[in-house]
């Protein structure tokens, strides 16, 4: 009976004539709508305002049909449409008036001529970082407009010069001048004035601000559609942001990351100096592999085959008899077609080799290097302040790191129901993939020295364990939220054993004659490691991907700008 009545009522609704405006309060939108059945208006008033002569069909229930608007609703809609017309007319008139006022203001501004006051003291040219010790002195500073706020009779700009940020205040003619009213973000300016401490209760970078007495525009950045805020938007597609990397770098987060990066590398070098290691600079163009031929970038070198280095390790080993313990900070290259958040095709590799030590000595050295380096980073006030913003919950690692063998890791993964890449329980010889490794590391939530990996899944040069020749004296350092940041091992130092490694991996030993000679002319127990700078930065700065930690990241499909 109910169905029959519903069908009868639907038959009674006349079909909408051509040009009908449709209204649905539940799903419709006014300004963004076309007024069709698929894209209805939200209110009858807006429908009538937009198409005054069009009939209106309205949906009264969410699951009901569109039907002609009632007389009472139409009367109400007419009043609403009249109100909309008045409101929009007033807005148009206000916009017209504002445009005229702005034009008049700009015309008046053009009459203002900014000149420096010759009676003022000669300014001292400083960097922003030197602001505190140069307070109450007239200074000159070059920089880029990082932020800008104009108000009646005053202009506030935050200047950036790479050494810090400085709030500058312009008043009077300086604030009303044409160059100020048309100033844009990222314009380059030179400012003159005196730095004063800010009043108590106010905030500004460095707790002071520059009272400007004169300034000039060195390079005016574009505004409008070409303004930097349109070129670089926070929620833009990651690929677009990478295309605009040269502009993205100017943001405070990226500036902070690369300030920390500089301090991190400086701190590594400081620790190495403390420990007596010598820095060397091995070649980046090589004719031998270190970490497997499948990840080599090949090139022609004067008609010969050559590659971009995967690691400087082999060259560092040759330095031990001459220079003792050595390290380098070099770019390494891996042609891995990997799109994970922790892989790059080019990265900054911190590597070291040490002679006459045991595997335990190597582990202690690595954890000492990492903890002391982080301590040095946090000793720097600027770096500590940046880290507090980027990673408020960061806690520096403490000694000793947790030791865990490869076999113990397999037990942990199996006990916690984490499968291998085939979806099965882990067994000896399986490689622990990134996802499983990350799950274990994040759940344990502390640095781990993962040791004693099987011979078959490690490189040809790694020393076997004396108590179990199935495994090597090898280590990966795992950190929460990023996974592996360091890999190292003791190196085979007997020539016969090294030859077996070549044979196992199917490598011709002939091109490695210079490396093999280290086992002939005064061999000794030795070991080393490599640290991925970008991975350590991702851990330090709480970044989702290592791409944020590389100046211009290179990975599969990306080699620009």
mmCIF file with all atom_site columns, C-alpha atoms in Angstrom, residues 161-354:
data_model
loop_
_atom_site.group_PDB
_atom_site.id
_atom_site.type_symbol
_atom_site.label_atom_id
_atom_site.label_alt_id
_atom_site.label_comp_id
_atom_site.label_asym_id
_atom_site.label_entity_id
_atom_site.label_seq_id
_atom_site.pdbx_PDB_ins_code
_atom_site.Cartn_x
_atom_site.Cartn_y
_atom_site.Cartn_z
_atom_site.occupancy
_atom_site.B_iso_or_equiv
_atom_site.pdbx_formal_charge
_atom_site.auth_seq_id
_atom_site.auth_comp_id
_atom_site.auth_asym_id
_atom_site.auth_atom_id
_atom_site.pdbx_PDB_model_num
ATOM 1   C CA . UNK A 1 161 ? 70.943  35.737 5.753   1.00 0.00 ? 161 UNK A CA 1
ATOM 2   C CA . UNK A 1 162 ? 71.853  32.076 6.320   1.00 0.00 ? 162 UNK A CA 1
ATOM 3   C CA . UNK A 1 163 ? 73.357  32.757 9.739   1.00 0.00 ? 163 UNK A CA 1
ATOM 4   C CA . UNK A 1 164 ? 70.036  33.478 11.433  1.00 0.00 ? 164 UNK A CA 1
ATOM 5   C CA . UNK A 1 165 ? 66.805  35.476 11.410  1.00 0.00 ? 165 UNK A CA 1
ATOM 6   C CA . UNK A 1 166 ? 66.292  39.123 12.430  1.00 0.00 ? 166 UNK A CA 1
ATOM 7   C CA . UNK A 1 167 ? 63.090  41.093 12.911  1.00 0.00 ? 167 UNK A CA 1
ATOM 8   C CA . UNK A 1 168 ? 63.304  44.552 11.352  1.00 0.00 ? 168 UNK A CA 1
ATOM 9   C CA . UNK A 1 169 ? 60.880  47.410 12.050  1.00 0.00 ? 169 UNK A CA 1
ATOM 10  C CA . UNK A 1 170 ? 60.207  50.183 9.536   1.00 0.00 ? 170 UNK A CA 1
ATOM 11  C CA . UNK A 1 171 ? 58.255  53.258 10.599  1.00 0.00 ? 171 UNK A CA 1
ATOM 12  C CA . UNK A 1 172 ? 57.086  56.535 9.053   1.00 0.00 ? 172 UNK A CA 1
ATOM 13  C CA . UNK A 1 173 ? 58.224  57.176 5.480   1.00 0.00 ? 173 UNK A CA 1
ATOM 14  C CA . UNK A 1 174 ? 60.147  53.891 5.484   1.00 0.00 ? 174 UNK A CA 1
ATOM 15  C CA . UNK A 1 175 ? 56.900  51.983 6.086   1.00 0.00 ? 175 UNK A CA 1
ATOM 16  C CA . UNK A 1 176 ? 54.854  54.090 3.647   1.00 0.00 ? 176 UNK A CA 1
ATOM 17  C CA . UNK A 1 177 ? 57.335  54.182 0.756   1.00 0.00 ? 177 UNK A CA 1
ATOM 18  C CA . UNK A 1 178 ? 56.411  52.600 -2.578  1.00 0.00 ? 178 UNK A CA 1
ATOM 19  C CA . UNK A 1 179 ? 59.290  50.104 -2.307  1.00 0.00 ? 179 UNK A CA 1
ATOM 20  C CA . UNK A 1 180 ? 57.893  48.889 1.046   1.00 0.00 ? 180 UNK A CA 1
ATOM 21  C CA . UNK A 1 181 ? 54.266  48.632 -0.090  1.00 0.00 ? 181 UNK A CA 1
ATOM 22  C CA . UNK A 1 182 ? 55.363  46.567 -3.107  1.00 0.00 ? 182 UNK A CA 1
ATOM 23  C CA . UNK A 1 183 ? 57.981  44.503 -1.264  1.00 0.00 ? 183 UNK A CA 1
ATOM 24  C CA . UNK A 1 184 ? 57.646  40.729 -1.688  1.00 0.00 ? 184 UNK A CA 1
ATOM 25  C CA . UNK A 1 185 ? 58.827  37.614 0.109   1.00 0.00 ? 185 UNK A CA 1
ATOM 26  C CA . UNK A 1 186 ? 62.330  36.447 -0.898  1.00 0.00 ? 186 UNK A CA 1
ATOM 27  C CA . UNK A 1 187 ? 63.332  39.899 -2.134  1.00 0.00 ? 187 UNK A CA 1
ATOM 28  C CA . UNK A 1 188 ? 66.921  40.782 -1.290  1.00 0.00 ? 188 UNK A CA 1
ATOM 29  C CA . UNK A 1 189 ? 67.424  43.930 0.779   1.00 0.00 ? 189 UNK A CA 1
ATOM 30  C CA . UNK A 1 190 ? 70.115  45.841 2.609   1.00 0.00 ? 190 UNK A CA 1
ATOM 31  C CA . UNK A 1 191 ? 69.001  47.328 5.912   1.00 0.00 ? 191 UNK A CA 1
ATOM 32  C CA . UNK A 1 192 ? 70.636  49.950 8.111   1.00 0.00 ? 192 UNK A CA 1
ATOM 33  C CA . UNK A 1 193 ? 69.785  50.669 11.719  1.00 0.00 ? 193 UNK A CA 1
ATOM 34  C CA . UNK A 1 194 ? 70.332  49.857 15.384  1.00 0.00 ? 194 UNK A CA 1
ATOM 35  C CA . UNK A 1 195 ? 69.548  46.526 17.089  1.00 0.00 ? 195 UNK A CA 1
ATOM 36  C CA . UNK A 1 196 ? 67.652  46.901 20.373  1.00 0.00 ? 196 UNK A CA 1
ATOM 37  C CA . UNK A 1 197 ? 66.540  44.242 22.876  1.00 0.00 ? 197 UNK A CA 1
ATOM 38  C CA . UNK A 1 198 ? 62.788  43.640 22.669  1.00 0.00 ? 198 UNK A CA 1
ATOM 39  C CA . UNK A 1 199 ? 60.563  44.604 25.612  1.00 0.00 ? 199 UNK A CA 1
ATOM 40  C CA . UNK A 1 200 ? 59.796  41.927 28.180  1.00 0.00 ? 200 UNK A CA 1
ATOM 41  C CA . UNK A 1 201 ? 56.838  39.799 27.139  1.00 0.00 ? 201 UNK A CA 1
ATOM 42  C CA . UNK A 1 202 ? 57.515  40.214 23.416  1.00 0.00 ? 202 UNK A CA 1
ATOM 43  C CA . UNK A 1 203 ? 59.128  37.567 21.206  1.00 0.00 ? 203 UNK A CA 1
ATOM 44  C CA . UNK A 1 204 ? 61.491  37.852 18.251  1.00 0.00 ? 204 UNK A CA 1
ATOM 45  C CA . UNK A 1 205 ? 64.459  35.859 16.925  1.00 0.00 ? 205 UNK A CA 1
ATOM 46  C CA . UNK A 1 206 ? 67.471  36.543 19.134  1.00 0.00 ? 206 UNK A CA 1
ATOM 47  C CA . UNK A 1 207 ? 65.253  38.515 21.543  1.00 0.00 ? 207 UNK A CA 1
ATOM 48  C CA . UNK A 1 208 ? 66.017  41.732 19.705  1.00 0.00 ? 208 UNK A CA 1
ATOM 49  C CA . UNK A 1 209 ? 64.945  43.707 16.649  1.00 0.00 ? 209 UNK A CA 1
ATOM 50  C CA . UNK A 1 210 ? 66.472  46.181 14.228  1.00 0.00 ? 210 UNK A CA 1
ATOM 51  C CA . UNK A 1 211 ? 65.034  49.705 14.152  1.00 0.00 ? 211 UNK A CA 1
ATOM 52  C CA . UNK A 1 212 ? 65.615  50.530 10.482  1.00 0.00 ? 212 UNK A CA 1
ATOM 53  C CA . UNK A 1 213 ? 66.741  54.045 9.537   1.00 0.00 ? 213 UNK A CA 1
ATOM 54  C CA . UNK A 1 214 ? 67.308  53.275 5.836   1.00 0.00 ? 214 UNK A CA 1
ATOM 55  C CA . UNK A 1 215 ? 67.073  50.315 3.473   1.00 0.00 ? 215 UNK A CA 1
ATOM 56  C CA . UNK A 1 216 ? 67.403  49.507 -0.202  1.00 0.00 ? 216 UNK A CA 1
ATOM 57  C CA . UNK A 1 217 ? 66.059  46.720 -2.395  1.00 0.00 ? 217 UNK A CA 1
ATOM 58  C CA . UNK A 1 218 ? 68.825  44.749 -4.088  1.00 0.00 ? 218 UNK A CA 1
ATOM 59  C CA . UNK A 1 219 ? 66.611  42.279 -5.947  1.00 0.00 ? 219 UNK A CA 1
ATOM 60  C CA . UNK A 1 220 ? 62.804  42.363 -6.000  1.00 0.00 ? 220 UNK A CA 1
ATOM 61  C CA . UNK A 1 221 ? 61.234  38.884 -6.092  1.00 0.00 ? 221 UNK A CA 1
ATOM 62  C CA . UNK A 1 222 ? 58.036  38.389 -8.109  1.00 0.00 ? 222 UNK A CA 1
ATOM 63  C CA . UNK A 1 223 ? 54.606  38.570 -6.509  1.00 0.00 ? 223 UNK A CA 1
ATOM 64  C CA . UNK A 1 224 ? 51.172  37.538 -7.757  1.00 0.00 ? 224 UNK A CA 1
ATOM 65  C CA . UNK A 1 225 ? 50.964  34.193 -9.564  1.00 0.00 ? 225 UNK A CA 1
ATOM 66  C CA . UNK A 1 226 ? 54.750  33.875 -9.552  1.00 0.00 ? 226 UNK A CA 1
ATOM 67  C CA . UNK A 1 227 ? 55.150  34.548 -5.821  1.00 0.00 ? 227 UNK A CA 1
ATOM 68  C CA . UNK A 1 228 ? 57.163  31.923 -3.952  1.00 0.00 ? 228 UNK A CA 1
ATOM 69  C CA . UNK A 1 229 ? 54.069  31.008 -1.914  1.00 0.00 ? 229 UNK A CA 1
ATOM 70  C CA . UNK A 1 230 ? 52.443  29.844 -5.168  1.00 0.00 ? 230 UNK A CA 1
ATOM 71  C CA . UNK A 1 231 ? 55.559  28.045 -6.365  1.00 0.00 ? 231 UNK A CA 1
ATOM 72  C CA . UNK A 1 232 ? 56.053  26.148 -3.101  1.00 0.00 ? 232 UNK A CA 1
ATOM 73  C CA . UNK A 1 233 ? 53.029  25.022 -1.115  1.00 0.00 ? 233 UNK A CA 1
ATOM 74  C CA . UNK A 1 234 ? 53.271  22.877 1.995   1.00 0.00 ? 234 UNK A CA 1
ATOM 75  C CA . UNK A 1 235 ? 50.813  20.202 0.865   1.00 0.00 ? 235 UNK A CA 1
ATOM 76  C CA . UNK A 1 236 ? 51.923  20.091 -2.777  1.00 0.00 ? 236 UNK A CA 1
ATOM 77  C CA . UNK A 1 237 ? 52.753  16.839 -4.541  1.00 0.00 ? 237 UNK A CA 1
ATOM 78  C CA . UNK A 1 238 ? 56.197  15.568 -3.361  1.00 0.00 ? 238 UNK A CA 1
ATOM 79  C CA . UNK A 1 239 ? 57.437  15.355 -6.950  1.00 0.00 ? 239 UNK A CA 1
ATOM 80  C CA . UNK A 1 240 ? 56.530  19.019 -7.520  1.00 0.00 ? 240 UNK A CA 1
ATOM 81  C CA . UNK A 1 241 ? 58.328  20.004 -4.315  1.00 0.00 ? 241 UNK A CA 1
ATOM 82  C CA . UNK A 1 242 ? 61.420  18.131 -5.521  1.00 0.00 ? 242 UNK A CA 1
ATOM 83  C CA . UNK A 1 243 ? 61.252  20.031 -8.831  1.00 0.00 ? 243 UNK A CA 1
ATOM 84  C CA . UNK A 1 244 ? 61.200  23.236 -6.759  1.00 0.00 ? 244 UNK A CA 1
ATOM 85  C CA . UNK A 1 245 ? 63.904  22.025 -4.361  1.00 0.00 ? 245 UNK A CA 1
ATOM 86  C CA . UNK A 1 246 ? 65.953  25.191 -4.909  1.00 0.00 ? 246 UNK A CA 1
ATOM 87  C CA . UNK A 1 247 ? 63.067  27.174 -3.391  1.00 0.00 ? 247 UNK A CA 1
ATOM 88  C CA . UNK A 1 248 ? 61.987  24.558 -0.825  1.00 0.00 ? 248 UNK A CA 1
ATOM 89  C CA . UNK A 1 249 ? 65.467  24.821 0.727   1.00 0.00 ? 249 UNK A CA 1
ATOM 90  C CA . UNK A 1 250 ? 64.569  28.327 1.953   1.00 0.00 ? 250 UNK A CA 1
ATOM 91  C CA . UNK A 1 251 ? 61.932  27.031 4.370   1.00 0.00 ? 251 UNK A CA 1
ATOM 92  C CA . UNK A 1 252 ? 62.718  26.995 8.096   1.00 0.00 ? 252 UNK A CA 1
ATOM 93  C CA . UNK A 1 253 ? 62.446  23.201 8.390   1.00 0.00 ? 253 UNK A CA 1
ATOM 94  C CA . UNK A 1 254 ? 64.903  22.572 5.563   1.00 0.00 ? 254 UNK A CA 1
ATOM 95  C CA . UNK A 1 255 ? 67.236  25.274 6.840   1.00 0.00 ? 255 UNK A CA 1
ATOM 96  C CA . UNK A 1 256 ? 67.168  23.569 10.240  1.00 0.00 ? 256 UNK A CA 1
ATOM 97  C CA . UNK A 1 257 ? 67.893  20.112 8.798   1.00 0.00 ? 257 UNK A CA 1
ATOM 98  C CA . UNK A 1 258 ? 70.921  21.343 6.878   1.00 0.00 ? 258 UNK A CA 1
ATOM 99  C CA . UNK A 1 259 ? 72.228  23.317 9.833   1.00 0.00 ? 259 UNK A CA 1
ATOM 100 C CA . UNK A 1 260 ? 72.086  20.058 11.811  1.00 0.00 ? 260 UNK A CA 1
ATOM 101 C CA . UNK A 1 261 ? 73.719  18.208 8.909   1.00 0.00 ? 261 UNK A CA 1
ATOM 102 C CA . UNK A 1 262 ? 76.651  20.632 8.900   1.00 0.00 ? 262 UNK A CA 1
ATOM 103 C CA . UNK A 1 263 ? 77.032  20.319 12.673  1.00 0.00 ? 263 UNK A CA 1
ATOM 104 C CA . UNK A 1 264 ? 76.782  16.512 12.455  1.00 0.00 ? 264 UNK A CA 1
ATOM 105 C CA . UNK A 1 265 ? 79.626  16.243 9.941   1.00 0.00 ? 265 UNK A CA 1
ATOM 106 C CA . UNK A 1 266 ? 81.666  18.734 11.942  1.00 0.00 ? 266 UNK A CA 1
ATOM 107 C CA . UNK A 1 267 ? 81.071  16.645 15.070  1.00 0.00 ? 267 UNK A CA 1
ATOM 108 C CA . UNK A 1 268 ? 82.086  13.408 13.322  1.00 0.00 ? 268 UNK A CA 1
ATOM 109 C CA . UNK A 1 269 ? 85.364  15.016 12.349  1.00 0.00 ? 269 UNK A CA 1
ATOM 110 C CA . UNK A 1 270 ? 85.830  16.307 15.887  1.00 0.00 ? 270 UNK A CA 1
ATOM 111 C CA . UNK A 1 271 ? 85.373  12.814 17.360  1.00 0.00 ? 271 UNK A CA 1
ATOM 112 C CA . UNK A 1 272 ? 87.729  11.299 14.798  1.00 0.00 ? 272 UNK A CA 1
ATOM 113 C CA . UNK A 1 273 ? 90.312  13.893 15.770  1.00 0.00 ? 273 UNK A CA 1
ATOM 114 C CA . UNK A 1 274 ? 89.752  12.990 19.439  1.00 0.00 ? 274 UNK A CA 1
ATOM 115 C CA . UNK A 1 275 ? 90.337  9.327  18.548  1.00 0.00 ? 275 UNK A CA 1
ATOM 116 C CA . UNK A 1 276 ? 93.415  10.037 16.443  1.00 0.00 ? 276 UNK A CA 1
ATOM 117 C CA . UNK A 1 277 ? 92.103  9.064  12.988  1.00 0.00 ? 277 UNK A CA 1
ATOM 118 C CA . UNK A 1 278 ? 93.450  10.771 9.849   1.00 0.00 ? 278 UNK A CA 1
ATOM 119 C CA . UNK A 1 279 ? 91.074  12.027 7.136   1.00 0.00 ? 279 UNK A CA 1
ATOM 120 C CA . UNK A 1 280 ? 91.802  10.932 3.550   1.00 0.00 ? 280 UNK A CA 1
ATOM 121 C CA . UNK A 1 281 ? 89.988  11.511 0.239   1.00 0.00 ? 281 UNK A CA 1
ATOM 122 C CA . UNK A 1 282 ? 89.713  8.328  -1.879  1.00 0.00 ? 282 UNK A CA 1
ATOM 123 C CA . UNK A 1 283 ? 88.613  8.417  -5.547  1.00 0.00 ? 283 UNK A CA 1
ATOM 124 C CA . UNK A 1 284 ? 84.970  8.295  -6.605  1.00 0.00 ? 284 UNK A CA 1
ATOM 125 C CA . UNK A 1 285 ? 85.736  6.771  -10.026 1.00 0.00 ? 285 UNK A CA 1
ATOM 126 C CA . UNK A 1 286 ? 86.809  3.148  -9.666  1.00 0.00 ? 286 UNK A CA 1
ATOM 127 C CA . UNK A 1 287 ? 87.162  -0.120 -11.582 1.00 0.00 ? 287 UNK A CA 1
ATOM 128 C CA . UNK A 1 288 ? 86.261  -2.536 -8.783  1.00 0.00 ? 288 UNK A CA 1
ATOM 129 C CA . UNK A 1 289 ? 83.082  -3.353 -6.884  1.00 0.00 ? 289 UNK A CA 1
ATOM 130 C CA . UNK A 1 290 ? 82.578  -3.495 -3.133  1.00 0.00 ? 290 UNK A CA 1
ATOM 131 C CA . UNK A 1 291 ? 78.894  -4.244 -2.517  1.00 0.00 ? 291 UNK A CA 1
ATOM 132 C CA . UNK A 1 292 ? 77.824  -6.278 -5.557  1.00 0.00 ? 292 UNK A CA 1
ATOM 133 C CA . UNK A 1 293 ? 77.895  -5.584 -9.287  1.00 0.00 ? 293 UNK A CA 1
ATOM 134 C CA . UNK A 1 294 ? 74.134  -5.094 -9.631  1.00 0.00 ? 294 UNK A CA 1
ATOM 135 C CA . UNK A 1 295 ? 74.271  -1.706 -7.911  1.00 0.00 ? 295 UNK A CA 1
ATOM 136 C CA . UNK A 1 296 ? 77.150  -0.171 -9.885  1.00 0.00 ? 296 UNK A CA 1
ATOM 137 C CA . UNK A 1 297 ? 76.762  2.977  -11.988 1.00 0.00 ? 297 UNK A CA 1
ATOM 138 C CA . UNK A 1 298 ? 78.964  2.394  -15.034 1.00 0.00 ? 298 UNK A CA 1
ATOM 139 C CA . UNK A 1 299 ? 80.751  4.991  -17.153 1.00 0.00 ? 299 UNK A CA 1
ATOM 140 C CA . UNK A 1 300 ? 83.411  5.223  -19.832 1.00 0.00 ? 300 UNK A CA 1
ATOM 141 C CA . UNK A 1 301 ? 86.723  6.525  -18.530 1.00 0.00 ? 301 UNK A CA 1
ATOM 142 C CA . UNK A 1 302 ? 88.959  7.423  -21.492 1.00 0.00 ? 302 UNK A CA 1
ATOM 143 C CA . UNK A 1 303 ? 87.740  4.321  -23.317 1.00 0.00 ? 303 UNK A CA 1
ATOM 144 C CA . UNK A 1 304 ? 87.905  2.015  -20.291 1.00 0.00 ? 304 UNK A CA 1
ATOM 145 C CA . UNK A 1 305 ? 85.049  0.668  -18.182 1.00 0.00 ? 305 UNK A CA 1
ATOM 146 C CA . UNK A 1 306 ? 84.744  2.398  -14.825 1.00 0.00 ? 306 UNK A CA 1
ATOM 147 C CA . UNK A 1 307 ? 82.162  2.897  -12.093 1.00 0.00 ? 307 UNK A CA 1
ATOM 148 C CA . UNK A 1 308 ? 81.033  5.374  -9.484  1.00 0.00 ? 308 UNK A CA 1
ATOM 149 C CA . UNK A 1 309 ? 82.198  4.024  -6.149  1.00 0.00 ? 309 UNK A CA 1
ATOM 150 C CA . UNK A 1 310 ? 79.819  2.115  -3.880  1.00 0.00 ? 310 UNK A CA 1
ATOM 151 C CA . UNK A 1 311 ? 82.194  2.559  -0.952  1.00 0.00 ? 311 UNK A CA 1
ATOM 152 C CA . UNK A 1 312 ? 85.691  3.884  -0.241  1.00 0.00 ? 312 UNK A CA 1
ATOM 153 C CA . UNK A 1 313 ? 86.452  0.959  2.082   1.00 0.00 ? 313 UNK A CA 1
ATOM 154 C CA . UNK A 1 314 ? 89.018  -0.839 -0.083  1.00 0.00 ? 314 UNK A CA 1
ATOM 155 C CA . UNK A 1 315 ? 91.047  2.325  -0.543  1.00 0.00 ? 315 UNK A CA 1
ATOM 156 C CA . UNK A 1 316 ? 90.866  3.140  3.158   1.00 0.00 ? 316 UNK A CA 1
ATOM 157 C CA . UNK A 1 317 ? 92.332  -0.289 3.928   1.00 0.00 ? 317 UNK A CA 1
ATOM 158 C CA . UNK A 1 318 ? 95.357  0.520  1.782   1.00 0.00 ? 318 UNK A CA 1
ATOM 159 C CA . UNK A 1 319 ? 96.026  3.588  3.942   1.00 0.00 ? 319 UNK A CA 1
ATOM 160 C CA . UNK A 1 320 ? 96.361  1.666  7.225   1.00 0.00 ? 320 UNK A CA 1
ATOM 161 C CA . UNK A 1 321 ? 100.068 0.727  6.843   1.00 0.00 ? 321 UNK A CA 1
ATOM 162 C CA . UNK A 1 322 ? 100.935 4.302  5.858   1.00 0.00 ? 322 UNK A CA 1
ATOM 163 C CA . UNK A 1 323 ? 98.686  6.492  8.014   1.00 0.00 ? 323 UNK A CA 1
ATOM 164 C CA . UNK A 1 324 ? 97.266  4.212  10.667  1.00 0.00 ? 324 UNK A CA 1
ATOM 165 C CA . UNK A 1 325 ? 93.549  4.496  11.439  1.00 0.00 ? 325 UNK A CA 1
ATOM 166 C CA . UNK A 1 326 ? 91.796  6.571  8.761   1.00 0.00 ? 326 UNK A CA 1
ATOM 167 C CA . UNK A 1 327 ? 88.386  7.888  7.759   1.00 0.00 ? 327 UNK A CA 1
ATOM 168 C CA . UNK A 1 328 ? 86.738  9.744  4.900   1.00 0.00 ? 328 UNK A CA 1
ATOM 169 C CA . UNK A 1 329 ? 83.565  11.720 4.220   1.00 0.00 ? 329 UNK A CA 1
ATOM 170 C CA . UNK A 1 330 ? 82.747  10.947 0.590   1.00 0.00 ? 330 UNK A CA 1
ATOM 171 C CA . UNK A 1 331 ? 79.799  10.502 -1.743  1.00 0.00 ? 331 UNK A CA 1
ATOM 172 C CA . UNK A 1 332 ? 78.913  6.880  -2.507  1.00 0.00 ? 332 UNK A CA 1
ATOM 173 C CA . UNK A 1 333 ? 76.610  5.653  -5.264  1.00 0.00 ? 333 UNK A CA 1
ATOM 174 C CA . UNK A 1 334 ? 74.250  2.664  -5.432  1.00 0.00 ? 334 UNK A CA 1
ATOM 175 C CA . UNK A 1 335 ? 72.203  1.871  -8.544  1.00 0.00 ? 335 UNK A CA 1
ATOM 176 C CA . UNK A 1 336 ? 69.384  0.274  -6.564  1.00 0.00 ? 336 UNK A CA 1
ATOM 177 C CA . UNK A 1 337 ? 65.944  0.650  -8.125  1.00 0.00 ? 337 UNK A CA 1
ATOM 178 C CA . UNK A 1 338 ? 64.497  1.104  -4.691  1.00 0.00 ? 338 UNK A CA 1
ATOM 179 C CA . UNK A 1 339 ? 61.830  3.620  -3.762  1.00 0.00 ? 339 UNK A CA 1
ATOM 180 C CA . UNK A 1 340 ? 61.844  3.044  -0.019  1.00 0.00 ? 340 UNK A CA 1
ATOM 181 C CA . UNK A 1 341 ? 62.021  6.031  2.273   1.00 0.00 ? 341 UNK A CA 1
ATOM 182 C CA . UNK A 1 342 ? 65.568  5.162  3.375   1.00 0.00 ? 342 UNK A CA 1
ATOM 183 C CA . UNK A 1 343 ? 67.293  4.634  0.003   1.00 0.00 ? 343 UNK A CA 1
ATOM 184 C CA . UNK A 1 344 ? 69.193  7.125  -2.145  1.00 0.00 ? 344 UNK A CA 1
ATOM 185 C CA . UNK A 1 345 ? 71.285  6.605  -5.277  1.00 0.00 ? 345 UNK A CA 1
ATOM 186 C CA . UNK A 1 346 ? 73.855  9.115  -4.000  1.00 0.00 ? 346 UNK A CA 1
ATOM 187 C CA . UNK A 1 347 ? 74.567  9.663  -0.329  1.00 0.00 ? 347 UNK A CA 1
ATOM 188 C CA . UNK A 1 348 ? 77.247  11.047 1.946   1.00 0.00 ? 348 UNK A CA 1
ATOM 189 C CA . UNK A 1 349 ? 79.206  8.112  3.333   1.00 0.00 ? 349 UNK A CA 1
ATOM 190 C CA . UNK A 1 350 ? 81.222  8.457  6.532   1.00 0.00 ? 350 UNK A CA 1
ATOM 191 C CA . UNK A 1 351 ? 83.655  5.520  6.504   1.00 0.00 ? 351 UNK A CA 1
ATOM 192 C CA . UNK A 1 352 ? 86.552  4.450  8.686   1.00 0.00 ? 352 UNK A CA 1
ATOM 193 C CA . UNK A 1 353 ? 89.108  1.628  8.846   1.00 0.00 ? 353 UNK A CA 1
ATOM 194 C CA . UNK A 1 354 ? 91.089  0.705  11.942  1.00 0.00 ? 354 UNK A CA 1
#
